[in-house]
């Protein structure tokens, strides 16, 4: 039991909360649910969670106020906003306060699961000295990418995109998934399908030019998958 990831769900829609808790428990998480900010704060004082799923519109206040408190306590705790408030201003404000990702209601449970897994892996990677996958070595603290021990000069966007692919190894990522990640990571909502394609094309070109195997596969009509 102690190896399970601990998730805190802060959500006042009880039927949705029951469904999320049931699904996550069946997916081998330890999930705790509260309806109010006060209860969430009480739990966060004395407990550590791998991720917090946070609704914004709560009975006793705006969930945005909790984000900074979570990150101040432990930067490795992931925060995913789950809210029907899909206005750009709410998303941007939440991301500016330190949230790692957002998911707009209604959502599919497998997508929530995938976002949680990806986020936890990504946050854990930030503490690693190096990540080695096939021909690729990444040193996150230095934002350094090596292929067969030779440096590859990637832009900030390309580096984070590569890290996102690696944290989602063997998972098919749609252009929508990739666009949302890039938008949330850079607080920029102009990542169109064409722009996502351009960044991936440039990343693949640089890796292949350095002698790297072709790990980023195009899944026709669906998206992309990183596999080695």
PDB file of C-alpha atoms in Angstrom:
ATOM      1  CA  UNK A   1       0.000   0.000   0.000  1.00  0.00           C
ATOM      2  CA  UNK A   2       2.805   2.415   0.842  1.00  0.00           C
ATOM      3  CA  UNK A   3       3.997   2.416  -2.777  1.00  0.00           C
ATOM      4  CA  UNK A   4       0.712   3.737  -4.135  1.00  0.00           C
ATOM      5  CA  UNK A   5       0.500   7.331  -5.304  1.00  0.00           C
ATOM      6  CA  UNK A   6      -1.583   9.478  -2.973  1.00  0.00           C
ATOM      7  CA  UNK A   7      -4.117  11.787  -4.617  1.00  0.00           C
ATOM      8  CA  UNK A   8      -6.212  14.494  -2.982  1.00  0.00           C
ATOM      9  CA  UNK A   9      -9.450  15.332  -4.795  1.00  0.00           C
ATOM     10  CA  UNK A  10     -10.995  18.697  -3.876  1.00  0.00           C
ATOM     11  CA  UNK A  11     -14.415  18.654  -5.535  1.00  0.00           C
ATOM     12  CA  UNK A  12     -17.926  19.593  -4.385  1.00  0.00           C
ATOM     13  CA  UNK A  13     -19.854  17.761  -7.128  1.00  0.00           C
ATOM     14  CA  UNK A  14     -20.506  14.566  -5.196  1.00  0.00           C
ATOM     15  CA  UNK A  15     -21.504  12.308  -8.087  1.00  0.00           C
ATOM     16  CA  UNK A  16     -18.412  13.294 -10.057  1.00  0.00           C
ATOM     17  CA  UNK A  17     -16.249  12.894  -6.958  1.00  0.00           C
ATOM     18  CA  UNK A  18     -17.588   9.376  -6.322  1.00  0.00           C
ATOM     19  CA  UNK A  19     -16.827   8.381  -9.908  1.00  0.00           C
ATOM     20  CA  UNK A  20     -13.285   9.829  -9.775  1.00  0.00           C
ATOM     21  CA  UNK A  21     -12.484   8.210  -6.410  1.00  0.00           C
ATOM     22  CA  UNK A  22     -13.812   4.820  -7.560  1.00  0.00           C
ATOM     23  CA  UNK A  23     -11.887   4.950 -10.822  1.00  0.00           C
ATOM     24  CA  UNK A  24      -8.608   6.061  -9.221  1.00  0.00           C
ATOM     25  CA  UNK A  25      -8.821   3.467  -6.481  1.00  0.00           C
ATOM     26  CA  UNK A  26      -9.394   0.786  -9.120  1.00  0.00           C
ATOM     27  CA  UNK A  27      -6.331   2.212 -10.913  1.00  0.00           C
ATOM     28  CA  UNK A  28      -4.213   1.577  -7.799  1.00  0.00           C
ATOM     29  CA  UNK A  29      -4.140   5.093  -6.324  1.00  0.00           C
ATOM     30  CA  UNK A  30      -4.857   6.092  -2.751  1.00  0.00           C
ATOM     31  CA  UNK A  31      -7.473   8.793  -3.272  1.00  0.00           C
ATOM     32  CA  UNK A  32      -8.846  11.073  -0.548  1.00  0.00           C
ATOM     33  CA  UNK A  33     -11.829  13.298  -1.280  1.00  0.00           C
ATOM     34  CA  UNK A  34     -12.911  16.558   0.387  1.00  0.00           C
ATOM     35  CA  UNK A  35     -15.573  19.054  -0.631  1.00  0.00           C
ATOM     36  CA  UNK A  36     -14.229  22.270   0.875  1.00  0.00           C
ATOM     37  CA  UNK A  37     -11.046  24.322   0.943  1.00  0.00           C
ATOM     38  CA  UNK A  38     -10.938  24.217   4.742  1.00  0.00           C
ATOM     39  CA  UNK A  39     -10.846  20.420   4.763  1.00  0.00           C
ATOM     40  CA  UNK A  40      -8.202  20.394   2.041  1.00  0.00           C
ATOM     41  CA  UNK A  41      -5.993  22.784   4.006  1.00  0.00           C
ATOM     42  CA  UNK A  42      -6.335  20.659   7.145  1.00  0.00           C
ATOM     43  CA  UNK A  43      -5.251  17.546   5.258  1.00  0.00           C
ATOM     44  CA  UNK A  44      -2.381  19.255   3.463  1.00  0.00           C
ATOM     45  CA  UNK A  45      -0.902  20.493   6.746  1.00  0.00           C
ATOM     46  CA  UNK A  46      -0.231  16.996   8.032  1.00  0.00           C
ATOM     47  CA  UNK A  47      -0.072  14.856   4.881  1.00  0.00           C
ATOM     48  CA  UNK A  48       1.926  14.695   1.673  1.00  0.00           C
ATOM     49  CA  UNK A  49       0.218  13.972  -1.632  1.00  0.00           C
ATOM     50  CA  UNK A  50       1.708  13.177  -5.021  1.00  0.00           C
ATOM     51  CA  UNK A  51      -1.002  15.191  -6.779  1.00  0.00           C
ATOM     52  CA  UNK A  52      -3.992  17.383  -5.981  1.00  0.00           C
ATOM     53  CA  UNK A  53      -7.014  17.468  -8.303  1.00  0.00           C
ATOM     54  CA  UNK A  54      -8.534  20.850  -7.658  1.00  0.00           C
ATOM     55  CA  UNK A  55     -11.911  22.256  -8.604  1.00  0.00           C
ATOM     56  CA  UNK A  56     -12.025  26.056  -8.776  1.00  0.00           C
ATOM     57  CA  UNK A  57     -15.609  26.780  -7.723  1.00  0.00           C
ATOM     58  CA  UNK A  58     -15.913  25.493  -4.141  1.00  0.00           C
ATOM     59  CA  UNK A  59     -18.556  26.267  -1.470  1.00  0.00           C
ATOM     60  CA  UNK A  60     -16.164  28.130   0.823  1.00  0.00           C
ATOM     61  CA  UNK A  61     -14.020  29.953  -1.716  1.00  0.00           C
ATOM     62  CA  UNK A  62     -12.066  29.936  -4.956  1.00  0.00           C
ATOM     63  CA  UNK A  63      -9.785  26.931  -5.427  1.00  0.00           C
ATOM     64  CA  UNK A  64      -7.172  29.215  -6.984  1.00  0.00           C
ATOM     65  CA  UNK A  65      -6.250  30.409  -3.493  1.00  0.00           C
ATOM     66  CA  UNK A  66      -5.017  26.921  -2.592  1.00  0.00           C
ATOM     67  CA  UNK A  67      -2.571  26.454  -5.462  1.00  0.00           C
ATOM     68  CA  UNK A  68       0.187  28.698  -4.125  1.00  0.00           C
ATOM     69  CA  UNK A  69      -0.138  27.163  -0.653  1.00  0.00           C
ATOM     70  CA  UNK A  70       0.337  23.661  -2.088  1.00  0.00           C
ATOM     71  CA  UNK A  71       3.426  24.642  -4.084  1.00  0.00           C
ATOM     72  CA  UNK A  72       4.946  26.580  -1.178  1.00  0.00           C
ATOM     73  CA  UNK A  73       4.669  23.480   1.002  1.00  0.00           C
ATOM     74  CA  UNK A  74       6.088  21.042  -1.564  1.00  0.00           C
ATOM     75  CA  UNK A  75       6.993  21.882  -5.153  1.00  0.00           C
ATOM     76  CA  UNK A  76       6.943  18.191  -6.105  1.00  0.00           C
ATOM     77  CA  UNK A  77       3.202  17.954  -5.390  1.00  0.00           C
ATOM     78  CA  UNK A  78       1.447  18.141  -8.738  1.00  0.00           C
ATOM     79  CA  UNK A  79      -1.657  20.287  -9.149  1.00  0.00           C
ATOM     80  CA  UNK A  80      -4.214  19.602 -11.859  1.00  0.00           C
ATOM     81  CA  UNK A  81      -7.127  22.018 -12.169  1.00  0.00           C
ATOM     82  CA  UNK A  82     -10.376  20.220 -12.992  1.00  0.00           C
ATOM     83  CA  UNK A  83     -13.121  22.728 -13.579  1.00  0.00           C
ATOM     84  CA  UNK A  84     -16.063  23.629 -15.771  1.00  0.00           C
ATOM     85  CA  UNK A  85     -14.660  27.151 -15.807  1.00  0.00           C
ATOM     86  CA  UNK A  86     -12.934  26.859 -19.141  1.00  0.00           C
ATOM     87  CA  UNK A  87     -12.347  30.590 -19.680  1.00  0.00           C
ATOM     88  CA  UNK A  88      -8.763  31.407 -20.581  1.00  0.00           C
ATOM     89  CA  UNK A  89      -8.431  33.865 -17.693  1.00  0.00           C
ATOM     90  CA  UNK A  90      -9.080  31.136 -15.104  1.00  0.00           C
ATOM     91  CA  UNK A  91      -6.633  28.728 -16.699  1.00  0.00           C
ATOM     92  CA  UNK A  92      -3.936  31.361 -17.062  1.00  0.00           C
ATOM     93  CA  UNK A  93      -4.378  32.568 -13.484  1.00  0.00           C
ATOM     94  CA  UNK A  94      -4.175  29.024 -12.142  1.00  0.00           C
ATOM     95  CA  UNK A  95      -1.051  28.244 -14.160  1.00  0.00           C
ATOM     96  CA  UNK A  96       0.557  31.520 -13.090  1.00  0.00           C
ATOM     97  CA  UNK A  97      -0.039  30.520  -9.463  1.00  0.00           C
ATOM     98  CA  UNK A  98       1.804  27.239 -10.018  1.00  0.00           C
ATOM     99  CA  UNK A  99      -0.723  24.678 -11.292  1.00  0.00           C
ATOM    100  CA  UNK A 100       0.885  22.075 -13.541  1.00  0.00           C
ATOM    101  CA  UNK A 101      -2.000  21.134 -15.807  1.00  0.00           C
ATOM    102  CA  UNK A 102      -5.727  21.614 -16.350  1.00  0.00           C
ATOM    103  CA  UNK A 103      -8.574  19.404 -17.447  1.00  0.00           C
ATOM    104  CA  UNK A 104     -11.945  20.844 -18.383  1.00  0.00           C
ATOM    105  CA  UNK A 105     -15.162  19.086 -17.321  1.00  0.00           C
ATOM    106  CA  UNK A 106     -16.528  16.831 -18.627  1.00  0.00           C
ATOM    107  CA  UNK A 107     -13.511  14.581 -19.122  1.00  0.00           C
ATOM    108  CA  UNK A 108     -12.805  10.900 -19.701  1.00  0.00           C
ATOM    109  CA  UNK A 109     -11.395   8.986 -16.718  1.00  0.00           C
ATOM    110  CA  UNK A 110      -8.561   7.348 -18.710  1.00  0.00           C
ATOM    111  CA  UNK A 111      -7.425  10.827 -19.777  1.00  0.00           C
ATOM    112  CA  UNK A 112      -7.404  11.974 -16.129  1.00  0.00           C
ATOM    113  CA  UNK A 113      -5.380   8.878 -15.223  1.00  0.00           C
ATOM    114  CA  UNK A 114      -2.906   9.561 -18.021  1.00  0.00           C
ATOM    115  CA  UNK A 115      -2.504  13.204 -16.973  1.00  0.00           C
ATOM    116  CA  UNK A 116      -1.833  12.207 -13.352  1.00  0.00           C
ATOM    117  CA  UNK A 117       0.706   9.555 -14.352  1.00  0.00           C
ATOM    118  CA  UNK A 118       2.490  11.894 -16.734  1.00  0.00           C
ATOM    119  CA  UNK A 119       2.609  14.711 -14.188  1.00  0.00           C
ATOM    120  CA  UNK A 120       3.964  12.543 -11.359  1.00  0.00           C
ATOM    121  CA  UNK A 121       6.652  11.068 -13.609  1.00  0.00           C
ATOM    122  CA  UNK A 122       7.602  14.510 -14.924  1.00  0.00           C
ATOM    123  CA  UNK A 123       7.903  16.010 -11.437  1.00  0.00           C
ATOM    124  CA  UNK A 124       9.932  13.025 -10.267  1.00  0.00           C
ATOM    125  CA  UNK A 125      12.256  13.379 -13.262  1.00  0.00           C
ATOM    126  CA  UNK A 126      13.088  16.927 -12.211  1.00  0.00           C
ATOM    127  CA  UNK A 127      14.974  15.501  -9.243  1.00  0.00           C
ATOM    128  CA  UNK A 128      17.004  13.056 -11.339  1.00  0.00           C
ATOM    129  CA  UNK A 129      20.580  13.823 -12.304  1.00  0.00           C
ATOM    130  CA  UNK A 130      20.040  12.173 -15.657  1.00  0.00           C
ATOM    131  CA  UNK A 131      17.493  10.211 -17.656  1.00  0.00           C
ATOM    132  CA  UNK A 132      18.665   7.622 -20.176  1.00  0.00           C
ATOM    133  CA  UNK A 133      16.298   6.251 -22.833  1.00  0.00           C
ATOM    134  CA  UNK A 134      17.934   4.337 -25.692  1.00  0.00           C
ATOM    135  CA  UNK A 135      20.355   6.667 -27.509  1.00  0.00           C
ATOM    136  CA  UNK A 136      19.170   9.699 -25.521  1.00  0.00           C
ATOM    137  CA  UNK A 137      20.504  11.058 -22.250  1.00  0.00           C
ATOM    138  CA  UNK A 138      18.793  14.031 -20.629  1.00  0.00           C
ATOM    139  CA  UNK A 139      20.155  16.069 -17.719  1.00  0.00           C
ATOM    140  CA  UNK A 140      17.067  18.028 -16.573  1.00  0.00           C
ATOM    141  CA  UNK A 141      18.795  20.494 -14.226  1.00  0.00           C
ATOM    142  CA  UNK A 142      21.035  21.654 -17.061  1.00  0.00           C
ATOM    143  CA  UNK A 143      18.371  21.324 -19.771  1.00  0.00           C
ATOM    144  CA  UNK A 144      20.989  19.262 -21.608  1.00  0.00           C
ATOM    145  CA  UNK A 145      20.250  16.617 -24.260  1.00  0.00           C
ATOM    146  CA  UNK A 146      22.867  14.142 -25.438  1.00  0.00           C
ATOM    147  CA  UNK A 147      22.605  11.585 -28.238  1.00  0.00           C
ATOM    148  CA  UNK A 148      25.319   8.947 -28.052  1.00  0.00           C
ATOM    149  CA  UNK A 149      27.159  11.310 -25.668  1.00  0.00           C
ATOM    150  CA  UNK A 150      27.107  14.174 -28.198  1.00  0.00           C
ATOM    151  CA  UNK A 151      25.228  17.352 -27.329  1.00  0.00           C
ATOM    152  CA  UNK A 152      22.070  18.217 -29.244  1.00  0.00           C
ATOM    153  CA  UNK A 153      21.064  21.871 -29.201  1.00  0.00           C
ATOM    154  CA  UNK A 154      17.316  22.021 -28.567  1.00  0.00           C
ATOM    155  CA  UNK A 155      15.156  25.053 -27.977  1.00  0.00           C
ATOM    156  CA  UNK A 156      13.355  25.288 -24.633  1.00  0.00           C
ATOM    157  CA  UNK A 157      10.128  24.189 -26.318  1.00  0.00           C
ATOM    158  CA  UNK A 158      11.780  21.209 -28.016  1.00  0.00           C
ATOM    159  CA  UNK A 159      13.472  20.117 -24.776  1.00  0.00           C
ATOM    160  CA  UNK A 160      10.227  20.160 -22.806  1.00  0.00           C
ATOM    161  CA  UNK A 161       8.405  18.443 -25.650  1.00  0.00           C
ATOM    162  CA  UNK A 162      10.996  15.643 -25.651  1.00  0.00           C
ATOM    163  CA  UNK A 163      10.695  15.283 -21.871  1.00  0.00           C
ATOM    164  CA  UNK A 164       6.905  15.107 -22.227  1.00  0.00           C
ATOM    165  CA  UNK A 165       7.209  12.357 -24.830  1.00  0.00           C
ATOM    166  CA  UNK A 166       9.542  10.392 -22.551  1.00  0.00           C
ATOM    167  CA  UNK A 167       7.262  10.724 -19.514  1.00  0.00           C
ATOM    168  CA  UNK A 168       4.471   9.364 -21.735  1.00  0.00           C
ATOM    169  CA  UNK A 169       6.557   6.582 -23.263  1.00  0.00           C
ATOM    170  CA  UNK A 170       4.473   4.080 -25.273  1.00  0.00           C
ATOM    171  CA  UNK A 171       1.335   6.216 -24.943  1.00  0.00           C
ATOM    172  CA  UNK A 172      -0.311   7.602 -28.082  1.00  0.00           C
ATOM    173  CA  UNK A 173      -0.571  11.386 -27.710  1.00  0.00           C
ATOM    174  CA  UNK A 174      -3.061  13.255 -29.852  1.00  0.00           C
ATOM    175  CA  UNK A 175      -2.281  16.699 -31.226  1.00  0.00           C
ATOM    176  CA  UNK A 176      -4.873  17.979 -28.746  1.00  0.00           C
ATOM    177  CA  UNK A 177      -2.960  16.391 -25.831  1.00  0.00           C
ATOM    178  CA  UNK A 178       0.295  17.891 -27.056  1.00  0.00           C
ATOM    179  CA  UNK A 179      -1.248  21.293 -27.738  1.00  0.00           C
ATOM    180  CA  UNK A 180      -2.793  21.438 -24.253  1.00  0.00           C
ATOM    181  CA  UNK A 181       0.500  20.454 -22.623  1.00  0.00           C
ATOM    182  CA  UNK A 182       2.468  23.038 -24.551  1.00  0.00           C
ATOM    183  CA  UNK A 183      -0.182  25.670 -23.812  1.00  0.00           C
ATOM    184  CA  UNK A 184      -0.159  24.931 -20.084  1.00  0.00           C
ATOM    185  CA  UNK A 185       3.636  24.801 -19.957  1.00  0.00           C
ATOM    186  CA  UNK A 186       4.119  28.140 -21.685  1.00  0.00           C
ATOM    187  CA  UNK A 187       0.861  29.906 -20.773  1.00  0.00           C
ATOM    188  CA  UNK A 188       0.294  30.423 -24.489  1.00  0.00           C
ATOM    189  CA  UNK A 189      -2.987  29.373 -26.057  1.00  0.00           C
ATOM    190  CA  UNK A 190      -1.875  29.679 -29.663  1.00  0.00           C
ATOM    191  CA  UNK A 191      -0.435  26.171 -30.074  1.00  0.00           C
ATOM    192  CA  UNK A 192      -2.394  25.142 -33.154  1.00  0.00           C
ATOM    193  CA  UNK A 193      -2.100  21.689 -34.719  1.00  0.00           C
ATOM    194  CA  UNK A 194       0.233  23.153 -37.336  1.00  0.00           C
ATOM    195  CA  UNK A 195       2.497  24.673 -34.696  1.00  0.00           C
ATOM    196  CA  UNK A 196       2.591  21.415 -32.718  1.00  0.00           C
ATOM    197  CA  UNK A 197       3.523  19.577 -35.934  1.00  0.00           C
ATOM    198  CA  UNK A 198       6.300  22.099 -36.662  1.00  0.00           C
ATOM    199  CA  UNK A 199       7.872  21.705 -33.209  1.00  0.00           C
ATOM    200  CA  UNK A 200       7.748  17.901 -33.447  1.00  0.00           C
ATOM    201  CA  UNK A 201       9.214  17.950 -36.955  1.00  0.00           C
ATOM    202  CA  UNK A 202      12.092  20.174 -35.815  1.00  0.00           C
ATOM    203  CA  UNK A 203      12.714  17.992 -32.744  1.00  0.00           C
ATOM    204  CA  UNK A 204      12.760  14.782 -34.812  1.00  0.00           C
ATOM    205  CA  UNK A 205      15.067  16.367 -37.390  1.00  0.00           C
ATOM    206  CA  UNK A 206      17.605  17.421 -34.762  1.00  0.00           C
ATOM    207  CA  UNK A 207      17.583  14.029 -33.052  1.00  0.00           C
ATOM    208  CA  UNK A 208      17.915  12.082 -36.300  1.00  0.00           C
ATOM    209  CA  UNK A 209      20.693  14.396 -37.531  1.00  0.00           C
ATOM    210  CA  UNK A 210      22.598  13.521 -34.354  1.00  0.00           C
ATOM    211  CA  UNK A 211      22.334   9.801 -35.137  1.00  0.00           C
ATOM    212  CA  UNK A 212      19.432   9.053 -32.836  1.00  0.00           C
ATOM    213  CA  UNK A 213      17.031   6.226 -33.596  1.00  0.00           C
ATOM    214  CA  UNK A 214      13.562   7.307 -34.688  1.00  0.00           C
ATOM    215  CA  UNK A 215      11.681   6.994 -31.399  1.00  0.00           C
ATOM    216  CA  UNK A 216       8.884   9.486 -32.124  1.00  0.00           C
ATOM    217  CA  UNK A 217       6.434   7.694 -34.363  1.00  0.00           C
ATOM    218  CA  UNK A 218       3.589   9.299 -36.279  1.00  0.00           C
ATOM    219  CA  UNK A 219       0.362   7.365 -35.625  1.00  0.00           C
ATOM    220  CA  UNK A 220      -1.553   8.292 -38.743  1.00  0.00           C
ATOM    221  CA  UNK A 221      -4.807  10.132 -38.069  1.00  0.00           C
ATOM    222  CA  UNK A 222      -4.316   9.975 -34.297  1.00  0.00           C
ATOM    223  CA  UNK A 223      -1.109  11.596 -33.092  1.00  0.00           C
ATOM    224  CA  UNK A 224       2.355  10.520 -31.982  1.00  0.00           C
ATOM    225  CA  UNK A 225       3.982   7.889 -29.766  1.00  0.00           C
ATOM    226  CA  UNK A 226       7.463   7.707 -28.241  1.00  0.00           C
ATOM    227  CA  UNK A 227       8.793   4.145 -28.117  1.00  0.00           C
ATOM    228  CA  UNK A 228      12.264   2.611 -28.173  1.00  0.00           C
TER     229      UNK A 228
END
